[in-house]
Amino acid sequence: MQDKKIRVLWFSNTSVDYTKSSSGYNGGGWISALKDKAIEAGNIELAVAFYGNSEDKHLIRDNVSYYPISFDRKISSRLKRSFSKEQQELDHIIEFKSIIKSFKPDLVHVFGTEKPFGLVAQHTDVPTIIHLQGLINPYLNALLPPFYSKLDFFMDKGCNPFNIIKNINSYFGWKEAAVREKKIFQGCKNFMGRTHWDKAICKILSPNSNYFYCSEVLRSEFGLVKKNIERDSSKKIKIVSTISNPHYKGADIILKTAKILKANMNIDFDWSVYGVRNIDFTASKLGIDVKSNNITLRGIVSAEELANSLSEATVYVHPSYIDNSPNSICEAQVIGVPVVANDVGGISSLITHNETGFLAPANDPYMLAHYIKALSKNSELSKKIYTNAQRVSKTRHNPDIIIEDLLNIYKKILD
């Protein structure tokens, strides 16, 4: 007899294919890939709740029930929420509970602690598990790189007063999110993660909770691309990085490392940086020009374009000051690109130094430059690194294993 399907409600930071669009960050997201595999497995009846617009309506598409969450747009209601964080949280919780009542899930699965979704665990009898992604409190600790001040954070878009106010609100938004995240950890007893780091943070902020390991499904485009034949080490080096706008993502490290490669090591390279189109404030603060140091900012692109760029790369560099398990590293490893990354957060769960990649200390562009040169000039070393990493990552991100792990976690919690 076939097992009864588990009714699972996901609370997600993204709309997970509610609208079929490729305009999202780098063309989509891994949660959409996980959704496809979960439906394909046939053991789950799935609903997805997400923050949407007032015109978004509940619908069922491709066997998934979608519940967009929007709030009263009246000025009076918005002001009331602005001045009362308690009212703001209460409004969110009322919406979350309404969706739970409508869908009647066996289990609630919350993606991330960045948004208020995780607060629902304290307000429902339905078993709830939170899937750890980025973690606000340690991220807040690394929000500003060395030599950056709060004033830099506020002024990084110039002297326009509206931009300054926006940045000030963003900074205090981080602070409020960190307080809320602690409440989320204290109010939930089941967490899912994938690195030694997120497990450690979980046990600090929620000592008596249950922690389950589950890896993440990568976007399908990266499993379809193969790395091109090894390049002649005498030719131009192609470096790829993917970052986003927050300063802790390491734009300053890219600039410093590129300058060292060009000025001190006389290396011929092109450095393609995806995810951003403007790092002018950082470049101005450091006095390092973007273009003259062979850096090209390519903005947000489709998954296919990024995968093809990686297939041509000599090395992938991850310069962030803090991260849990960035999928950009995993995608490079699956394609077969050797990775150099800062040894921060959970990255050492993805990379074994000198075996599946190279780990440099945070804020050390000299060691990043050293490892980039080593991989670009030593084809045997490069091949050893990317072959080992590709083998490990293909097992780590095997979608069949991940779905089996996910279902087992659900069943353990329900039992």
CSV table of C-alpha atoms in Angstrom, one decimal:
chain,number,residue,atom,x,y,z
A,1,MET,CA,0.0,0.0,0.0
A,2,GLN,CA,1.3,3.4,-0.9
A,3,ASP,CA,2.0,5.7,2.0
A,4,LYS,CA,-0.4,8.5,2.6
A,5,LYS,CA,0.8,11.8,1.1
A,6,ILE,CA,2.2,14.4,3.6
A,7,ARG,CA,0.5,17.8,3.3
A,8,VAL,CA,3.3,20.3,3.7
A,9,LEU,CA,3.1,24.1,3.8
A,10,TRP,CA,6.2,26.0,2.8
A,11,PHE,CA,6.8,29.6,3.9
A,12,SER,CA,9.3,30.9,1.4
A,13,ASN,CA,11.2,34.2,0.8
A,14,THR,CA,10.6,33.8,-2.9
A,15,SER,CA,7.4,33.1,-4.9
A,16,VAL,CA,8.7,29.6,-6.0
A,17,ASP,CA,7.4,29.8,-9.6
A,18,TYR,CA,4.1,31.5,-8.7
A,19,THR,CA,4.9,33.6,-11.7
A,20,LYS,CA,7.0,32.0,-14.4
A,21,SER,CA,9.8,34.6,-14.7
A,22,SER,CA,13.5,34.5,-15.0
A,23,SER,CA,14.0,38.0,-13.6
A,24,GLY,CA,14.9,36.9,-10.1
A,25,TYR,CA,18.4,37.0,-8.7
A,26,ASN,CA,20.7,35.1,-11.2
A,27,GLY,CA,17.6,33.7,-12.9
A,28,GLY,CA,15.8,31.8,-10.2
A,29,GLY,CA,16.4,29.9,-7.1
A,30,TRP,CA,17.2,26.5,-5.6
A,31,ILE,CA,13.8,26.3,-3.7
A,32,SER,CA,12.1,26.1,-7.1
A,33,ALA,CA,14.4,23.2,-8.0
A,34,LEU,CA,13.5,21.5,-4.7
A,35,LYS,CA,9.8,22.1,-5.3
A,36,ASP,CA,10.0,20.3,-8.7
A,37,LYS,CA,11.8,17.3,-7.1
A,38,ALA,CA,9.3,17.2,-4.2
A,39,ILE,CA,6.3,17.1,-6.5
A,40,GLU,CA,8.1,14.5,-8.8
A,41,ALA,CA,8.6,12.2,-5.8
A,42,GLY,CA,4.8,11.9,-5.4
A,43,ASN,CA,4.8,11.7,-1.6
A,44,ILE,CA,3.9,15.4,-0.9
A,45,GLU,CA,0.9,17.6,-1.3
A,46,LEU,CA,2.5,21.0,-1.4
A,47,ALA,CA,1.5,24.6,-0.7
A,48,VAL,CA,3.7,27.7,-0.8
A,49,ALA,CA,3.1,30.9,1.1
A,50,PHE,CA,5.1,34.0,0.2
A,51,TYR,CA,5.0,37.8,0.4
A,52,GLY,CA,3.2,39.0,-2.7
A,53,ASN,CA,1.4,42.0,-4.0
A,54,SER,CA,-2.2,43.0,-3.4
A,55,GLU,CA,-3.3,41.9,-6.8
A,56,ASP,CA,-1.8,38.4,-6.4
A,57,LYS,CA,-4.4,35.7,-5.7
A,58,HIS,CA,-4.5,32.2,-4.3
A,59,LEU,CA,-4.2,29.7,-7.1
A,60,ILE,CA,-3.2,26.1,-7.8
A,61,ARG,CA,-0.6,25.5,-10.5
A,62,ASP,CA,1.3,22.3,-11.4
A,63,ASN,CA,-0.1,20.6,-8.3
A,64,VAL,CA,1.1,23.3,-6.0
A,65,SER,CA,-1.2,25.6,-4.0
A,66,TYR,CA,0.1,29.2,-3.8
A,67,TYR,CA,-0.8,31.6,-1.0
A,68,PRO,CA,0.4,35.2,-1.7
A,69,ILE,CA,0.5,37.3,1.5
A,70,SER,CA,-0.2,41.0,1.3
A,71,PHE,CA,-1.3,43.6,3.8
A,72,ASP,CA,-3.8,46.4,4.0
A,73,ARG,CA,-2.2,49.3,1.9
A,74,LYS,CA,-4.3,52.1,3.5
A,75,ILE,CA,-2.0,54.9,4.8
A,76,SER,CA,-3.6,54.6,8.3
A,77,SER,CA,-2.8,50.8,8.5
A,78,ARG,CA,0.7,51.3,7.2
A,79,LEU,CA,1.5,54.0,9.7
A,80,LYS,CA,0.0,51.9,12.5
A,81,ARG,CA,2.3,49.0,11.6
A,82,SER,CA,5.3,51.4,11.2
A,83,PHE,CA,5.0,52.7,14.7
A,84,SER,CA,4.2,49.4,16.4
A,85,LYS,CA,6.5,46.4,15.9
A,86,GLU,CA,4.1,44.3,18.0
A,87,GLN,CA,1.2,45.2,15.7
A,88,GLN,CA,3.4,44.4,12.7
A,89,GLU,CA,4.3,41.0,14.0
A,90,LEU,CA,0.7,40.3,15.0
A,91,ASP,CA,-0.5,41.1,11.5
A,92,HIS,CA,2.0,38.7,10.0
A,93,ILE,CA,1.0,35.9,12.4
A,94,ILE,CA,-2.7,36.4,11.7
A,95,GLU,CA,-2.0,35.9,8.0
A,96,PHE,CA,0.2,32.9,8.6
A,97,LYS,CA,-2.4,31.2,10.8
A,98,SER,CA,-5.1,32.0,8.2
A,99,ILE,CA,-3.2,30.1,5.6
A,100,ILE,CA,-2.6,27.2,7.9
A,101,LYS,CA,-6.3,27.0,8.6
A,102,SER,CA,-7.1,27.1,4.9
A,103,PHE,CA,-4.6,24.4,3.7
A,104,LYS,CA,-4.6,22.2,6.9
A,105,PRO,CA,-1.0,21.0,6.6
A,106,ASP,CA,0.4,18.0,8.4
A,107,LEU,CA,3.7,20.0,8.7
A,108,VAL,CA,4.9,23.5,8.2
A,109,HIS,CA,8.4,24.1,6.6
A,110,VAL,CA,9.8,27.6,6.9
A,111,PHE,CA,12.7,28.6,4.7
A,112,GLY,CA,15.0,30.9,6.5
A,113,THR,CA,15.0,33.0,9.7
A,114,GLU,CA,15.4,36.3,7.8
A,115,LYS,CA,11.7,37.0,7.5
A,116,PRO,CA,8.9,36.8,10.2
A,117,PHE,CA,7.6,33.4,8.9
A,118,GLY,CA,9.4,31.4,11.7
A,119,LEU,CA,7.3,33.2,14.4
A,120,VAL,CA,4.4,31.0,13.4
A,121,ALA,CA,5.9,28.0,15.2
A,122,GLN,CA,4.9,29.6,18.5
A,123,HIS,CA,1.3,30.1,17.3
A,124,THR,CA,0.3,26.8,15.8
A,125,ASP,CA,0.0,23.2,17.0
A,126,VAL,CA,1.1,22.0,13.5
A,127,PRO,CA,4.7,20.6,13.7
A,128,THR,CA,7.1,23.2,12.3
A,129,ILE,CA,10.7,23.0,11.0
A,130,ILE,CA,12.8,25.9,10.0
A,131,HIS,CA,15.3,25.5,7.1
A,132,LEU,CA,18.4,27.5,8.0
A,133,GLN,CA,19.7,29.8,5.3
A,134,GLY,CA,21.5,33.0,6.0
A,135,LEU,CA,21.7,33.8,9.8
A,136,ILE,CA,21.0,37.4,10.7
A,137,ASN,CA,22.8,37.7,14.0
A,138,PRO,CA,26.3,36.5,12.8
A,139,TYR,CA,25.7,38.4,9.5
A,140,LEU,CA,25.0,41.6,11.4
A,141,ASN,CA,28.3,41.1,13.2
A,142,ALA,CA,30.1,41.1,9.8
A,143,LEU,CA,27.9,43.7,8.2
A,144,LEU,CA,30.7,46.3,7.7
A,145,PRO,CA,34.1,45.3,6.4
A,146,PRO,CA,37.3,46.6,8.1
A,147,PHE,CA,37.7,50.4,7.8
A,148,TYR,CA,33.9,50.9,7.1
A,149,SER,CA,31.8,52.9,9.5
A,150,LYS,CA,28.1,53.3,9.9
A,151,LEU,CA,28.4,56.6,8.1
A,152,ASP,CA,29.8,54.7,5.1
A,153,PHE,CA,26.8,52.4,5.3
A,154,PHE,CA,24.4,55.4,5.3
A,155,MET,CA,26.2,57.4,2.5
A,156,ASP,CA,27.1,54.6,0.1
A,157,LYS,CA,24.5,55.9,-2.5
A,158,GLY,CA,25.7,59.5,-2.3
A,159,CYS,CA,24.2,62.6,-0.6
A,160,ASN,CA,20.7,62.2,-1.8
A,161,PRO,CA,18.6,62.5,1.4
A,162,PHE,CA,16.1,59.9,0.3
A,163,ASN,CA,18.9,57.3,-0.2
A,164,ILE,CA,20.4,58.2,3.1
A,165,ILE,CA,17.1,57.7,4.9
A,166,LYS,CA,16.6,54.4,3.0
A,167,ASN,CA,20.1,53.2,4.1
A,168,ILE,CA,19.4,54.2,7.7
A,169,ASN,CA,16.1,52.3,7.6
A,170,SER,CA,18.0,49.3,6.2
A,171,TYR,CA,20.6,49.4,9.0
A,172,PHE,CA,17.9,49.5,11.7
A,173,GLY,CA,16.0,46.9,9.8
A,174,TRP,CA,19.0,44.6,10.2
A,175,LYS,CA,19.0,45.3,14.0
A,176,GLU,CA,15.3,44.5,14.3
A,177,ALA,CA,15.6,41.4,12.2
A,178,ALA,CA,18.3,40.1,14.5
A,179,VAL,CA,16.1,40.6,17.6
A,180,ARG,CA,13.2,38.8,15.7
A,181,GLU,CA,15.5,36.0,14.7
A,182,LYS,CA,16.4,35.2,18.3
A,183,LYS,CA,12.6,35.0,19.0
A,184,ILE,CA,12.2,32.6,16.1
A,185,PHE,CA,15.0,30.4,17.4
A,186,GLN,CA,13.6,30.4,20.9
A,187,GLY,CA,10.1,29.5,19.7
A,188,CYS,CA,10.8,26.5,17.4
A,189,LYS,CA,12.2,23.1,18.3
A,190,ASN,CA,13.0,21.7,14.8
A,191,PHE,CA,15.7,23.0,12.5
A,192,MET,CA,17.3,21.8,9.3
A,193,GLY,CA,20.7,22.8,8.1
A,194,ARG,CA,23.8,21.6,6.2
A,195,THR,CA,27.0,23.0,7.7
A,196,HIS,CA,28.9,22.7,11.0
A,197,TRP,CA,28.5,26.4,11.3
A,198,ASP,CA,24.7,26.7,11.1
A,199,LYS,CA,24.4,23.7,13.5
A,200,ALA,CA,26.7,25.5,16.0
A,201,ILE,CA,24.6,28.8,15.7
A,202,CYS,CA,21.4,26.7,16.1
A,203,LYS,CA,22.7,25.1,19.3
A,204,ILE,CA,23.7,28.5,20.7
A,205,LEU,CA,20.4,30.3,20.0
A,206,SER,CA,18.1,27.2,20.6
A,207,PRO,CA,20.0,24.8,22.8
A,208,ASN,CA,17.2,22.2,23.3
A,209,SER,CA,16.2,22.0,19.6
A,210,ASN,CA,16.4,19.1,17.2
A,211,TYR,CA,18.8,19.6,14.3
A,212,PHE,CA,18.6,17.7,11.0
A,213,TYR,CA,21.0,17.6,8.1
A,214,CYS,CA,19.7,18.1,4.6
A,215,SER,CA,21.6,19.4,1.6
A,216,GLU,CA,20.2,21.7,-1.1
A,217,VAL,CA,19.1,20.9,-4.7
A,218,LEU,CA,21.0,23.0,-7.2
A,219,ARG,CA,19.4,24.7,-10.1
A,220,SER,CA,19.2,22.2,-13.0
A,221,GLU,CA,21.1,24.4,-15.4
A,222,PHE,CA,24.4,23.8,-13.6
A,223,GLY,CA,24.2,20.0,-13.9
A,224,LEU,CA,23.9,20.3,-17.6
A,225,VAL,CA,27.1,22.3,-18.3
A,226,LYS,CA,30.5,20.7,-18.5
A,227,LYS,CA,33.8,22.5,-18.0
A,228,ASN,CA,35.7,23.1,-21.2
A,229,ILE,CA,39.1,21.4,-21.8
A,230,GLU,CA,41.9,22.8,-19.6
A,231,ARG,CA,43.2,26.0,-20.8
A,232,ASP,CA,46.8,26.7,-21.7
A,233,SER,CA,48.3,28.2,-18.5
A,234,SER,CA,50.1,30.8,-20.6
A,235,LYS,CA,46.9,32.4,-21.7
A,236,LYS,CA,44.6,34.9,-20.0
A,237,ILE,CA,43.1,33.8,-16.7
A,238,LYS,CA,39.3,34.0,-16.4
A,239,ILE,CA,38.1,34.6,-12.9
A,240,VAL,CA,34.4,34.5,-11.9
A,241,SER,CA,32.6,35.7,-8.8
A,242,THR,CA,29.0,36.1,-7.8
A,243,ILE,CA,28.2,38.6,-5.1
A,244,SER,CA,25.2,40.9,-4.1
A,245,ASN,CA,25.1,44.5,-2.9
A,246,PRO,CA,25.7,44.2,0.9
A,247,HIS,CA,29.3,45.3,1.8
A,248,TYR,CA,29.9,42.0,3.6
A,249,LYS,CA,29.7,40.2,0.3
A,250,GLY,CA,33.3,41.3,-0.4
A,251,ALA,CA,33.4,43.8,-3.3
A,252,ASP,CA,36.3,45.4,-1.5
A,253,ILE,CA,38.2,42.1,-1.5
A,254,ILE,CA,37.7,41.6,-5.2
A,255,LEU,CA,39.1,45.1,-5.9
A,256,LYS,CA,42.1,44.6,-3.6
A,257,THR,CA,42.9,41.1,-5.0
A,258,ALA,CA,42.6,42.3,-8.6
A,259,LYS,CA,45.0,45.1,-7.8
A,260,ILE,CA,47.5,42.7,-6.3
A,261,LEU,CA,47.3,40.3,-9.3
A,262,LYS,CA,47.9,43.2,-11.7
A,263,ALA,CA,50.3,45.4,-9.9
A,264,ASN,CA,52.4,42.9,-7.9
A,265,MET,CA,52.1,39.6,-9.8
A,266,ASN,CA,51.9,40.8,-13.4
A,267,ILE,CA,49.1,38.3,-14.2
A,268,ASP,CA,47.0,38.6,-17.3
A,269,PHE,CA,43.3,38.1,-16.3
A,270,ASP,CA,39.7,39.1,-16.7
A,271,TRP,CA,37.5,39.0,-13.6
A,272,SER,CA,33.7,38.8,-14.3
A,273,VAL,CA,31.6,39.7,-11.3
A,274,TYR,CA,27.9,38.7,-11.4
A,275,GLY,CA,25.1,40.0,-9.3
A,276,VAL,CA,26.0,43.7,-9.2
A,277,ARG,CA,26.4,46.5,-11.6
A,278,ASN,CA,27.7,49.2,-9.3
A,279,ILE,CA,30.5,49.1,-6.7
A,280,ASP,CA,31.5,52.7,-7.2
A,281,PHE,CA,31.3,53.7,-3.5
A,282,THR,CA,33.7,50.8,-2.5
A,283,ALA,CA,36.0,51.6,-5.4
A,284,SER,CA,36.1,55.3,-4.5
A,285,LYS,CA,36.7,54.5,-0.8
A,286,LEU,CA,39.7,52.2,-1.7
A,287,GLY,CA,41.0,54.3,-4.6
A,288,ILE,CA,41.0,51.3,-6.8
A,289,ASP,CA,39.4,51.6,-10.3
A,290,VAL,CA,37.2,48.8,-11.5
A,291,LYS,CA,37.9,48.7,-15.2
A,292,SER,CA,41.7,49.5,-15.1
A,293,ASN,CA,42.0,46.4,-12.8
A,294,ASN,CA,40.4,44.1,-15.4
A,295,ILE,CA,37.1,43.8,-13.5
A,296,THR,CA,33.8,43.6,-15.4
A,297,LEU,CA,30.5,44.0,-13.5
A,298,ARG,CA,27.9,41.9,-15.3
A,299,GLY,CA,24.9,42.3,-13.1
A,300,ILE,CA,22.1,39.8,-12.7
A,301,VAL,CA,21.9,37.2,-15.5
A,302,SER,CA,20.1,34.0,-16.2
A,303,ALA,CA,21.2,30.7,-14.7
A,304,GLU,CA,22.2,29.5,-18.2
A,305,GLU,CA,24.4,32.5,-18.8
A,306,LEU,CA,26.1,32.2,-15.5
A,307,ALA,CA,26.6,28.4,-16.0
A,308,ASN,CA,28.2,29.0,-19.4
A,309,SER,CA,30.5,31.6,-18.0
A,310,LEU,CA,31.6,29.2,-15.2
A,311,SER,CA,32.3,26.6,-17.8
A,312,GLU,CA,35.0,28.9,-19.3
A,313,ALA,CA,36.4,30.0,-16.0
A,314,THR,CA,39.9,29.2,-14.7
A,315,VAL,CA,38.9,29.8,-11.1
A,316,TYR,CA,35.8,30.8,-9.1
A,317,VAL,CA,36.5,33.2,-6.2
A,318,HIS,CA,34.1,33.7,-3.3
A,319,PRO,CA,35.2,36.8,-1.3
A,320,SER,CA,32.4,37.1,1.3
A,321,TYR,CA,33.1,38.0,4.9
A,322,ILE,CA,30.3,35.7,6.1
A,323,ASP,CA,28.2,33.0,4.5
A,324,ASN,CA,26.5,29.7,5.4
A,325,SER,CA,26.7,27.5,2.3
A,326,PRO,CA,26.6,29.7,-0.8
A,327,ASN,CA,25.1,27.8,-3.7
A,328,SER,CA,27.4,29.8,-6.0
A,329,ILE,CA,30.3,27.8,-4.7
A,330,CYS,CA,28.4,24.5,-5.1
A,331,GLU,CA,27.4,25.4,-8.6
A,332,ALA,CA,31.0,26.1,-9.6
A,333,GLN,CA,32.1,22.8,-8.0
A,334,VAL,CA,29.5,20.8,-9.9
A,335,ILE,CA,30.5,22.3,-13.2
A,336,GLY,CA,34.2,21.6,-12.4
A,337,VAL,CA,35.7,24.9,-11.6
A,338,PRO,CA,38.3,25.1,-8.8
A,339,VAL,CA,37.2,27.4,-6.0
A,340,VAL,CA,39.1,29.8,-3.8
A,341,ALA,CA,37.0,31.2,-0.9
A,342,ASN,CA,37.3,33.0,2.4
A,343,ASP,CA,37.2,30.6,5.3
A,344,VAL,CA,34.2,32.0,7.0
A,345,GLY,CA,30.9,30.7,8.3
A,346,GLY,CA,30.0,27.3,6.9
A,347,ILE,CA,32.2,27.4,3.8
A,348,SER,CA,34.7,24.9,5.3
A,349,SER,CA,31.8,22.4,5.2
A,350,LEU,CA,31.9,22.8,1.4
A,351,ILE,CA,35.6,23.0,0.9
A,352,THR,CA,38.4,20.9,2.3
A,353,HIS,CA,41.5,23.0,2.0
A,354,ASN,CA,44.0,21.8,-0.7
A,355,GLU,CA,41.7,18.9,-1.5
A,356,THR,CA,38.4,20.3,-2.9
A,357,GLY,CA,39.4,24.0,-3.0
A,358,PHE,CA,41.5,26.6,-1.2
A,359,LEU,CA,40.5,28.5,1.9
A,360,ALA,CA,42.0,31.9,2.7
A,361,PRO,CA,41.6,33.9,5.9
A,362,ALA,CA,38.9,36.6,5.8
A,363,ASN,CA,40.2,40.0,4.6
A,364,ASP,CA,43.3,38.5,3.1
A,365,PRO,CA,43.5,39.4,-0.6
A,366,TYR,CA,47.2,38.4,-0.7
A,367,MET,CA,46.4,34.7,0.0
A,368,LEU,CA,43.5,34.9,-2.5
A,369,ALA,CA,45.9,36.2,-5.1
A,370,HIS,CA,48.4,33.5,-4.2
A,371,TYR,CA,45.8,30.7,-4.6
A,372,ILE,CA,44.5,32.1,-7.9
A,373,LYS,CA,48.0,32.1,-9.3
A,374,ALA,CA,48.7,28.6,-8.1
A,375,LEU,CA,45.6,27.2,-9.7
A,376,SER,CA,46.0,29.1,-13.0
A,377,LYS,CA,49.7,28.2,-13.4
A,378,ASN,CA,49.6,24.5,-12.2
A,379,SER,CA,47.2,22.5,-14.4
A,380,GLU,CA,47.8,19.3,-12.3
A,381,LEU,CA,46.9,21.1,-9.1
A,382,SER,CA,43.8,22.6,-10.7
A,383,LYS,CA,42.7,19.3,-12.1
A,384,LYS,CA,43.1,17.6,-8.7
A,385,ILE,CA,41.1,20.3,-6.9
A,386,TYR,CA,38.2,20.4,-9.3
A,387,THR,CA,38.0,16.7,-9.9
A,388,ASN,CA,37.8,16.0,-6.1
A,389,ALA,CA,35.3,18.9,-5.6
A,390,GLN,CA,33.1,17.7,-8.5
A,391,ARG,CA,32.9,14.2,-7.2
A,392,VAL,CA,32.0,15.3,-3.6
A,393,SER,CA,29.5,18.0,-4.8
A,394,LYS,CA,27.6,15.7,-7.1
A,395,THR,CA,27.0,13.3,-4.2
A,396,ARG,CA,26.2,16.2,-1.8
A,397,HIS,CA,23.7,17.7,-4.2
A,398,ASN,CA,22.2,14.5,-5.6
A,399,PRO,CA,18.5,15.4,-5.8
A,400,ASP,CA,17.2,11.9,-5.2
A,401,ILE,CA,19.3,11.6,-1.9
A,402,ILE,CA,18.1,15.1,-0.9
A,403,ILE,CA,14.4,14.3,-1.4
A,404,GLU,CA,14.8,11.0,0.5
A,405,ASP,CA,16.5,12.9,3.4
A,406,LEU,CA,13.8,15.6,3.3
A,407,LEU,CA,11.0,13.0,3.5
A,408,ASN,CA,12.7,11.1,6.3
A,409,ILE,CA,13.0,14.4,8.3
A,410,TYR,CA,9.3,15.1,7.8
A,411,LYS,CA,8.4,11.6,8.9
A,412,LYS,CA,10.6,11.8,12.0
A,413,ILE,CA,9.0,15.1,13.1
A,414,LEU,CA,5.5,13.8,12.5
A,415,ASP,CA,6.3,10.5,14.4
